[in-house]
Tab-separated table of C-alpha atoms and ligand atoms in Angstrom:
chain	number	residue	atom	x	y	z
A	1	MET	CA	-217.493	-56.690	224.187
A	2	ALA	CA	-215.163	-57.566	222.288
A	3	THR	CA	-212.200	-55.158	221.634
A	4	GLN	CA	-212.744	-53.441	218.444
A	5	ILE	CA	-208.943	-54.262	216.343
A	6	ASP	CA	-208.313	-51.861	213.599
A	7	SER	CA	-206.637	-53.722	211.379
A	8	ARG	CA	-205.496	-50.366	209.129
A	9	LEU	CA	-202.164	-48.883	209.982
A	10	ARG	CA	-202.544	-45.403	210.926
A	11	PHE	CA	-199.565	-43.007	210.711
A	12	GLU	CA	-198.035	-39.790	210.096
A	13	GLN	CA	-194.915	-39.232	208.465
A	14	ILE	CA	-192.134	-37.341	210.611
A	15	LYS	CA	-190.064	-36.047	207.517
A	16	PRO	CA	-189.874	-36.884	203.834
A	17	LYS	CA	-186.964	-38.930	204.439
A	18	ILE	CA	-186.889	-40.351	207.314
A	19	GLY	CA	-189.495	-41.621	210.180
A	20	ALA	CA	-193.093	-41.981	210.532
A	21	ARG	CA	-195.247	-42.009	214.221
A	22	VAL	CA	-197.827	-44.520	214.580
A	23	LEU	CA	-200.646	-44.169	215.852
A	24	ASN	CA	-202.575	-47.614	216.396
A	25	SER	CA	-203.861	-48.919	220.046
A	26	LYS	CA	-201.732	-51.390	222.077
A	27	GLN	CA	-204.036	-54.109	221.213
A	28	GLU	CA	-203.969	-53.083	217.523
A	29	LEU	CA	-199.806	-54.010	217.828
A	30	LEU	CA	-199.800	-57.197	219.541
A	31	SER	CA	-202.738	-58.578	217.381
A	32	GLY	CA	-200.132	-59.174	214.828
A	33	GLU	CA	-202.543	-57.951	212.386
A	34	LEU	CA	-200.719	-55.074	211.587
A	35	SER	CA	-197.523	-56.613	211.546
A	36	GLU	CA	-196.376	-56.969	207.600
A	37	ASP	CA	-197.599	-53.173	207.223
A	38	ILE	CA	-195.394	-51.821	210.110
A	39	LEU	CA	-192.493	-53.886	208.980
A	40	ALA	CA	-192.967	-52.449	205.148
A	41	LEU	CA	-193.128	-48.718	206.967
A	42	LEU	CA	-190.251	-49.747	208.815
A	43	GLU	CA	-188.195	-50.206	205.668
A	44	LYS	CA	-189.703	-47.433	204.127
A	45	SER	CA	-188.880	-45.098	206.958
A	46	GLY	CA	-186.172	-46.288	208.483
A	47	VAL	CA	-187.471	-45.293	212.233
A	48	LEU	CA	-191.054	-45.662	213.640
A	49	VAL	CA	-191.954	-44.162	216.983
A	50	PHE	CA	-195.246	-45.530	218.882
A	51	PRO	CA	-196.068	-42.546	221.391
A	52	ARG	CA	-196.675	-43.395	224.982
A	53	ILE	CA	-197.831	-46.976	223.719
A	54	ASP	CA	-196.448	-47.807	227.839
A	55	PHE	CA	-195.537	-51.648	226.633
A	56	THR	CA	-194.624	-53.713	229.466
A	57	ASP	CA	-191.098	-56.191	229.039
A	58	GLU	CA	-193.496	-59.036	228.480
A	59	GLU	CA	-195.863	-56.648	225.985
A	60	GLN	CA	-192.372	-55.654	223.997
A	61	VAL	CA	-191.209	-59.196	223.337
A	62	ALA	CA	-194.502	-60.322	222.223
A	63	PHE	CA	-194.588	-57.078	219.723
A	64	THR	CA	-190.794	-57.718	218.842
A	65	ASN	CA	-192.101	-61.465	218.069
A	66	ALA	CA	-195.067	-60.682	216.152
A	67	LEU	CA	-192.708	-58.587	213.889
A	68	GLY	CA	-190.389	-61.404	212.967
A	69	GLY	CA	-188.613	-63.156	215.704
A	70	ASN	CA	-186.546	-61.997	219.087
A	71	ALA	CA	-182.892	-62.345	218.809
A	72	ARG	CA	-181.142	-63.571	222.244
A	73	GLU	CA	-179.786	-60.077	223.783
A	74	ILE	CA	-176.225	-59.860	224.663
A	75	SER	CA	-177.578	-60.467	228.549
A	76	GLY	CA	-178.706	-63.790	227.576
A	77	ASN	CA	-182.268	-62.411	228.367
A	78	GLU	CA	-185.043	-61.187	225.968
A	79	VAL	CA	-185.083	-57.522	227.239
A	80	PHE	CA	-181.457	-55.865	227.472
A	81	LYS	CA	-181.351	-52.950	230.141
A	82	VAL	CA	-179.645	-50.097	228.246
A	83	SER	CA	-177.491	-47.876	230.965
A	84	LEU	CA	-174.190	-46.655	231.273
A	85	ASP	CA	-173.847	-47.325	234.940
A	86	GLU	CA	-171.546	-50.117	236.058
A	87	SER	CA	-173.695	-51.123	238.863
A	88	ILE	CA	-176.385	-52.091	236.190
A	89	ASN	CA	-174.389	-53.143	233.286
A	90	ALA	CA	-170.979	-54.192	235.506
A	91	LYS	CA	-169.572	-56.129	232.048
A	92	VAL	CA	-171.023	-53.636	229.244
A	93	ALA	CA	-171.099	-50.299	230.300
A	94	GLU	CA	-167.629	-49.450	228.817
A	95	TYR	CA	-168.663	-50.441	225.115
A	96	LEU	CA	-172.204	-48.842	225.589
A	97	LYS	CA	-170.374	-45.620	225.890
A	98	GLY	CA	-169.743	-45.965	222.130
A	99	SER	CA	-173.208	-45.330	221.839
A	100	LEU	CA	-173.001	-41.760	221.984
A	101	TYR	CA	-171.481	-41.815	218.509
A	102	TRP	CA	-173.071	-42.865	215.035
A	103	HIS	CA	-173.288	-46.355	214.911
A	104	ILE	CA	-174.906	-49.488	214.018
A	105	ASP	CA	-175.673	-52.106	216.446
A	106	GLY	CA	-173.631	-55.424	215.754
A	107	THR	CA	-171.581	-54.815	212.591
A	108	MET	CA	-169.138	-57.514	214.076
A	109	ASN	CA	-172.097	-60.244	213.111
A	110	PRO	CA	-171.987	-61.435	209.688
A	111	VAL	CA	-175.880	-61.316	209.602
A	112	PRO	CA	-176.849	-58.110	210.872
A	113	ILE	CA	-179.621	-57.360	213.558
A	114	ARG	CA	-182.518	-56.528	211.061
A	115	ALA	CA	-184.100	-53.816	213.716
A	116	SER	CA	-183.415	-52.801	217.285
A	117	MET	CA	-186.471	-51.641	219.593
A	118	LEU	CA	-186.429	-49.362	222.621
A	119	THR	CA	-188.628	-48.427	225.159
A	120	ALA	CA	-188.223	-45.357	227.714
A	121	LYS	CA	-188.338	-46.222	231.448
A	122	VAL	CA	-186.783	-43.388	233.312
A	123	LEU	CA	-185.526	-40.417	231.212
A	124	ALA	CA	-182.316	-38.518	232.234
A	125	PRO	CA	-183.092	-35.037	233.408
A	126	GLU	CA	-181.064	-33.495	230.868
A	127	GLY	CA	-179.880	-35.227	227.612
A	128	GLY	CA	-180.381	-38.738	226.687
A	129	ASP	CA	-182.384	-38.044	223.700
A	130	THR	CA	-181.607	-40.450	220.616
A	131	ASP	CA	-180.376	-39.497	217.006
A	132	PHE	CA	-181.484	-41.305	213.951
A	133	ALA	CA	-180.167	-40.857	210.516
A	134	ASN	CA	-181.382	-42.753	207.170
A	135	THR	CA	-178.528	-44.178	204.968
A	136	ALA	CA	-181.114	-45.344	202.643
A	137	THR	CA	-182.800	-42.272	201.741
A	138	SER	CA	-179.139	-40.132	202.312
A	139	TYR	CA	-177.639	-43.095	199.926
A	140	VAL	CA	-180.177	-42.179	196.968
A	141	ASP	CA	-179.602	-38.694	196.657
A	142	LEU	CA	-175.946	-38.547	196.869
A	143	PRO	CA	-174.327	-37.126	193.643
A	144	GLN	CA	-173.756	-40.259	190.991
A	145	GLU	CA	-170.245	-39.396	190.528
A	146	THR	CA	-169.954	-40.307	194.523
A	147	LYS	CA	-172.248	-43.474	193.833
A	148	ASP	CA	-169.517	-44.411	191.103
A	149	ARG	CA	-166.631	-43.693	193.145
A	150	ILE	CA	-167.987	-45.618	196.357
A	151	ALA	CA	-169.284	-48.575	194.725
A	152	ASP	CA	-167.013	-51.248	195.358
A	153	LEU	CA	-165.142	-50.232	198.172
A	154	ARG	CA	-164.466	-52.372	201.156
A	155	VAL	CA	-164.330	-50.994	204.593
A	156	VAL	CA	-162.599	-53.151	208.073
A	157	HIS	CA	-164.908	-52.661	210.957
A	158	SER	CA	-164.121	-52.980	214.490
A	159	LEU	CA	-165.100	-52.786	217.735
A	160	TRP	CA	-161.956	-51.377	219.112
A	161	ARG	CA	-161.824	-48.329	216.778
A	162	SER	CA	-164.896	-47.409	218.272
A	163	GLN	CA	-163.949	-47.548	221.567
A	164	PHE	CA	-161.129	-45.074	220.881
A	165	TYR	CA	-163.988	-42.606	220.507
A	166	HIS	CA	-165.171	-42.153	224.502
A	167	THR	CA	-161.601	-43.799	225.513
A	168	PRO	CA	-158.775	-42.142	223.496
A	169	GLU	CA	-155.998	-43.079	225.987
A	170	PRO	CA	-156.785	-47.119	226.715
A	171	THR	CA	-154.108	-49.119	228.853
A	172	MET	CA	-152.930	-52.180	227.111
A	173	GLU	CA	-155.342	-54.385	228.837
A	174	GLN	CA	-158.180	-52.647	227.392
A	175	ILE	CA	-157.018	-52.480	223.755
A	176	GLU	CA	-156.253	-56.572	224.015
A	177	ASP	CA	-159.818	-56.956	225.337
A	178	TRP	CA	-161.311	-54.719	222.807
A	179	GLN	CA	-159.553	-56.306	220.076
A	180	SER	CA	-160.296	-59.822	220.818
A	181	LYS	CA	-163.796	-58.765	219.509
A	182	GLY	CA	-162.862	-59.287	216.009
A	183	GLU	CA	-163.097	-57.524	212.554
A	184	ALA	CA	-165.321	-57.650	209.753
A	185	GLU	CA	-164.686	-56.333	206.031
A	186	LEU	CA	-167.912	-54.946	204.885
A	187	PRO	CA	-168.914	-53.488	201.513
A	188	LEU	CA	-168.928	-49.681	201.887
A	189	VAL	CA	-172.724	-49.843	200.020
A	190	CYS	CA	-174.718	-52.891	200.681
A	191	THR	CA	-177.728	-54.050	198.058
A	192	HIS	CA	-180.421	-55.175	200.100
A	193	ARG	CA	-182.682	-58.233	198.552
A	194	SER	CA	-185.251	-55.820	198.122
A	195	GLY	CA	-182.538	-53.668	195.708
A	196	ARG	CA	-182.857	-51.079	197.780
A	197	LYS	CA	-179.044	-49.683	198.963
A	198	SER	CA	-177.597	-48.134	201.770
A	199	MET	CA	-174.039	-46.872	203.429
A	200	VAL	CA	-172.213	-48.935	206.258
A	201	LEU	CA	-170.985	-46.301	208.401
A	202	GLY	CA	-170.373	-45.372	211.970
A	203	ASN	CA	-168.046	-45.511	214.800
A	204	THR	CA	-166.882	-49.023	214.040
A	205	ALA	CA	-166.192	-48.063	210.524
A	206	HIS	CA	-162.261	-48.048	210.633
A	207	TYR	CA	-160.717	-47.617	207.090
A	208	VAL	CA	-161.360	-47.859	203.344
A	209	ILE	CA	-159.055	-51.004	201.911
A	210	GLY	CA	-156.509	-49.822	199.972
A	211	LYS	CA	-156.870	-46.255	200.578
A	212	ASP	CA	-154.615	-44.271	202.399
A	213	PRO	CA	-155.278	-43.109	205.812
A	214	LYS	CA	-156.563	-39.496	205.081
A	215	GLU	CA	-158.388	-40.271	201.945
A	216	SER	CA	-159.905	-42.650	204.090
A	217	TYR	CA	-161.337	-40.412	206.723
A	218	ARG	CA	-162.388	-38.188	203.915
A	219	ILE	CA	-164.269	-40.659	202.744
A	220	LEU	CA	-165.905	-42.141	206.133
A	221	HIS	CA	-166.835	-39.255	207.673
A	222	GLY	CA	-167.584	-37.052	204.871
A	223	LEU	CA	-170.471	-39.702	203.998
A	224	ARG	CA	-171.250	-39.699	207.632
A	225	GLU	CA	-171.697	-36.154	207.884
A	226	PHE	CA	-173.916	-36.279	204.959
A	227	ALA	CA	-175.988	-39.295	206.302
A	228	THR	CA	-176.508	-37.696	209.168
A	229	SER	CA	-177.177	-34.316	207.953
A	230	GLU	CA	-181.086	-32.505	208.369
A	231	PRO	CA	-183.116	-33.800	205.759
A	232	TYR	CA	-182.097	-37.537	206.373
A	233	SER	CA	-181.903	-37.123	210.858
A	234	TYR	CA	-184.463	-37.273	213.542
A	235	ARG	CA	-184.104	-36.720	216.880
A	236	HIS	CA	-186.262	-38.428	219.593
A	237	LYS	CA	-187.166	-36.536	222.610
A	238	TRP	CA	-188.480	-39.636	224.655
A	239	THR	CA	-191.674	-39.230	226.917
A	240	VAL	CA	-191.414	-42.294	229.190
A	241	GLY	CA	-193.908	-45.161	227.598
A	242	ASP	CA	-192.575	-44.152	224.067
A	243	THR	CA	-191.385	-46.797	222.152
A	244	VAL	CA	-188.624	-46.787	219.206
A	245	ILE	CA	-187.961	-49.705	216.291
A	246	TRP	CA	-185.621	-48.340	214.072
A	247	ASP	CA	-184.173	-50.803	210.579
A	248	ASN	CA	-180.861	-51.421	211.767
A	249	ARG	CA	-179.488	-52.249	208.003
A	250	THR	CA	-180.540	-48.992	206.820
A	251	SER	CA	-180.185	-46.433	209.894
A	252	LEU	CA	-177.150	-44.638	212.047
A	253	HIS	CA	-178.317	-43.606	215.388
A	254	ARG	CA	-176.335	-42.386	218.387
A	255	ALA	CA	-177.619	-41.203	221.880
A	256	THR	CA	-177.130	-37.772	222.774
A	257	PRO	CA	-174.495	-37.186	226.049
A	258	TYR	CA	-176.467	-37.815	229.368
A	259	ASP	CA	-175.337	-38.614	232.701
A	260	PRO	CA	-174.062	-42.190	233.353
A	261	TYR	CA	-175.322	-42.060	237.049
A	262	SER	CA	-178.732	-39.911	236.090
A	263	GLY	CA	-180.849	-43.502	236.216
A	264	ARG	CA	-181.730	-43.123	232.778
A	265	MET	CA	-183.197	-46.640	231.797
A	266	MET	CA	-184.025	-48.102	228.488
A	267	HIS	CA	-185.132	-51.517	227.668
A	268	ARG	CA	-184.064	-53.081	224.637
A	269	THR	CA	-185.319	-55.610	222.355
A	270	ILE	CA	-184.120	-56.725	218.816
A	271	LEU	CA	-185.433	-58.683	215.692
A	272	ASP	CA	-183.030	-61.193	214.319
A	273	GLY	CA	-181.343	-60.438	210.861
A	274	THR	CA	-183.006	-62.164	207.869
A	275	GLU	CA	-180.223	-61.418	204.978
A	276	ALA	CA	-176.287	-61.380	205.344
A	277	TRP	CA	-174.570	-57.581	204.413
A	278	GLU	CA	-173.837	-59.341	201.358
A	279	GLU	CA	-174.885	-62.505	199.716
A	280	GLN	CA	-172.113	-64.933	198.698
B	301	LIG	C1	-178.934	-49.064	221.825
B	301	LIG	C2	-179.000	-47.611	221.850
B	301	LIG	C3	-179.207	-45.314	222.134
B	301	LIG	C4	-179.726	-44.747	223.596
B	301	LIG	O1	-179.297	-49.294	222.719
B	301	LIG	O2	-178.087	-49.605	220.939
B	301	LIG	O3	-177.466	-47.312	221.272
B	301	LIG	O4	-180.079	-43.393	223.176
B	301	LIG	N1	-179.453	-46.771	222.484
B	301	LIG	O5	-179.561	-45.083	224.471
B	302	LIG	MN1	-176.961	-48.901	219.760
């Protein structure tokens, strides 16, 4: 008998302002029939959890492609192994330490990654949850006076700034290496083609152009504190086989601390961006 495909999306909301759990079977997800509805729910909820879906790498790639394409991962392969262990990620383990602080993936790219997807392969015995925060629903709830004050602000993002979170006393060689990765000037408030707005924040947000350092820090960290507060944030406690996808343009995320040598292993794929941070 042919496998029955239920072409309706079945899900439950996690919190009113962030997150949904999708309950369809693996076959239903891979059929591609739900892709439009999944992308619409992703835009609305920011984060989607597929509990114990147990994707193989091939299935994760197929699911990523069914949702609109798989960007080449930094490793050059389609599936990137997220681990802080240098024996697994010789070149990028250091940069990945920045993932322990609220961030957006790839703010240096003119066209941001649309969404990132992680599947849990091996858990850390302690810690290693992933936190998510919705920068679109939190933006909506800002007082009008704040919205007016930040409407036209522009922020310099840099990879090198984010590295100071975990390596506060780097060598000159490290600083030169980090700085060689470039900087990007981005709007603080991004207006998407859909008309929705979200805030571009996180550990790469270095300073607000034209503000003195004290004011600049108050703006960027005050907004980060608000955007990551209870109503807009969700902590995912992993079970092996869970897959989570987040809208990278309207979310901040971070891993909670864990032992880099615990064996924790997540497999990541990314969806190509479809719109620049700002239209020219
Ligand atoms: C990432 C990331 C968080 C985690 O893969 O981009 O930030 O929990 N991961 O490993
Ligand atoms: Mn990340």
